[in-house]
mmCIF file of C-alpha atoms in Angstrom:
data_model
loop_
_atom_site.group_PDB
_atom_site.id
_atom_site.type_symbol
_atom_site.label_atom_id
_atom_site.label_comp_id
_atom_site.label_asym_id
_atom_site.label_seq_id
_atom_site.Cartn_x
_atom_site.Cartn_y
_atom_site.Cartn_z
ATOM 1 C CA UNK A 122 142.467 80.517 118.311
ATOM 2 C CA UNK A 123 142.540 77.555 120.547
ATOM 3 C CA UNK A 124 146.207 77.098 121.705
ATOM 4 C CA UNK A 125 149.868 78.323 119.910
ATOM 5 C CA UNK A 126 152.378 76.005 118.555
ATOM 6 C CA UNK A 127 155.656 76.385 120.602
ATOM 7 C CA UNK A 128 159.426 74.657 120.013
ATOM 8 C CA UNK A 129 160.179 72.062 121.969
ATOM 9 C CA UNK A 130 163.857 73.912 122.637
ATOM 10 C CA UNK A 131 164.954 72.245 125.655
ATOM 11 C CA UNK A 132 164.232 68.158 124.600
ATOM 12 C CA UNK A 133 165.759 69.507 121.428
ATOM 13 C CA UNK A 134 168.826 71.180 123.181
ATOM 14 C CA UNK A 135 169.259 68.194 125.583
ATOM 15 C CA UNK A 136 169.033 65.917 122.588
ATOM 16 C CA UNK A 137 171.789 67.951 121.020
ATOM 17 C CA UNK A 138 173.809 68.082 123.778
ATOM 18 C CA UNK A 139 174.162 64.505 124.458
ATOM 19 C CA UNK A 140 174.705 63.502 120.891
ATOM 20 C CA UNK A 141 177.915 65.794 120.867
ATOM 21 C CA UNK A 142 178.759 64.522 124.058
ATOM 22 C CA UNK A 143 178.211 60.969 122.843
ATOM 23 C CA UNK A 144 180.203 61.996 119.174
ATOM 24 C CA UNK A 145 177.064 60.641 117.430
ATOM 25 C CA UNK A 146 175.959 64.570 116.319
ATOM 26 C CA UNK A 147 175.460 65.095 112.582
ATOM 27 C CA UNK A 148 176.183 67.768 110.454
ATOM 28 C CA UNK A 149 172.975 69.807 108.889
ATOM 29 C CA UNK A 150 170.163 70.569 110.246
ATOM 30 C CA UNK A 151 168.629 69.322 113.609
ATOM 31 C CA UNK A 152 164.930 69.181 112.910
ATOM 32 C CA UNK A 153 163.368 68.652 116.976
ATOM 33 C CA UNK A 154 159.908 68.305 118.626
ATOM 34 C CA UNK A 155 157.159 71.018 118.584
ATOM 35 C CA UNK A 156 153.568 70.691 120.740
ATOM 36 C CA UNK A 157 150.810 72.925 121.172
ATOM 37 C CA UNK A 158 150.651 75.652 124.428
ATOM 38 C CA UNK A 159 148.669 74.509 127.679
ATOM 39 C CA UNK A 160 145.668 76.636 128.274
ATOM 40 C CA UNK A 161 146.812 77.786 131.544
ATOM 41 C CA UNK A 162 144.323 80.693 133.133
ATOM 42 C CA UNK A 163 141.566 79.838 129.403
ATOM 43 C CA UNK A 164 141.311 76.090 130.602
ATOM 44 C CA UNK A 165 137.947 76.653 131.525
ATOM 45 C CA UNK A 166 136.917 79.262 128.435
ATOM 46 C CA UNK A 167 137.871 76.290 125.973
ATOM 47 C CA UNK A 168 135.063 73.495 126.023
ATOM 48 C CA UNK A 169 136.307 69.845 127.208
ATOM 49 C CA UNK A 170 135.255 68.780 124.039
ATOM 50 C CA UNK A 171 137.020 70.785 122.346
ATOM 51 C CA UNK A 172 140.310 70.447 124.387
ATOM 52 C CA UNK A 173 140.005 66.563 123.770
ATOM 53 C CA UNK A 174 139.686 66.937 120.132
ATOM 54 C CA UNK A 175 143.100 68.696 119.519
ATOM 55 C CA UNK A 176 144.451 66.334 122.141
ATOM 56 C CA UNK A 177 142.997 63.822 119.322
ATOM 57 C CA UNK A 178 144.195 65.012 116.607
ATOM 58 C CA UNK A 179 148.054 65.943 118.262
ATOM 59 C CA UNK A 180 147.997 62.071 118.999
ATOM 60 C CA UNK A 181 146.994 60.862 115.406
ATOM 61 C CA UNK A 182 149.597 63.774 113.892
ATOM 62 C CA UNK A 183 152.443 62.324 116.070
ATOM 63 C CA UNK A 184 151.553 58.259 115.330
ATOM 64 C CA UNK A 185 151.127 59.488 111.339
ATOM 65 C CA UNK A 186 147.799 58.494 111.206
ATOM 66 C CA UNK A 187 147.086 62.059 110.331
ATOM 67 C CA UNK A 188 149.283 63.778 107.642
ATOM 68 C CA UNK A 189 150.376 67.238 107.765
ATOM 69 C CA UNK A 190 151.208 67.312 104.274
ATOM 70 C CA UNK A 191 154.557 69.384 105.883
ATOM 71 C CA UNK A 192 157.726 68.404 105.031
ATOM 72 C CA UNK A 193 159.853 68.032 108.483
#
């Protein structure tokens, strides 16, 4: 395994928290940001190529380029 998936709670939480302080929350489901874990102490276990070709992929995921095939 290269690197976890993790919630983006607190841009999702702020986001939240300003719409219902703004009166522009909406009912249902709040679907927020996710991102993939920093390396931290494995930075240097993980080759550089390697690390730039998720950071390649994240990028085309997030522009669409790259389909998921997931539902958000």
């Amino acid at each position: 395994m290269v690197t976890s998936a993790e919630k983006k709670l607190v841009k999702g939480v702020t986001d939240l928290v300003i719409a219902a302080k703004d009166g522009t929350i909406a009912a249902g489901n709040f679907v927020g940001e996710v991102g993939l874990s920093d390396y931290h102490d494995l930075s240097s276990s993980v080759p550089q190529e390697v690390q730039d070709k998720v950071t390649a992929i994240t990028a085309k995921i997030v522009s669409g380029e790259l389909a998921t095939g997931v539902k958000p």
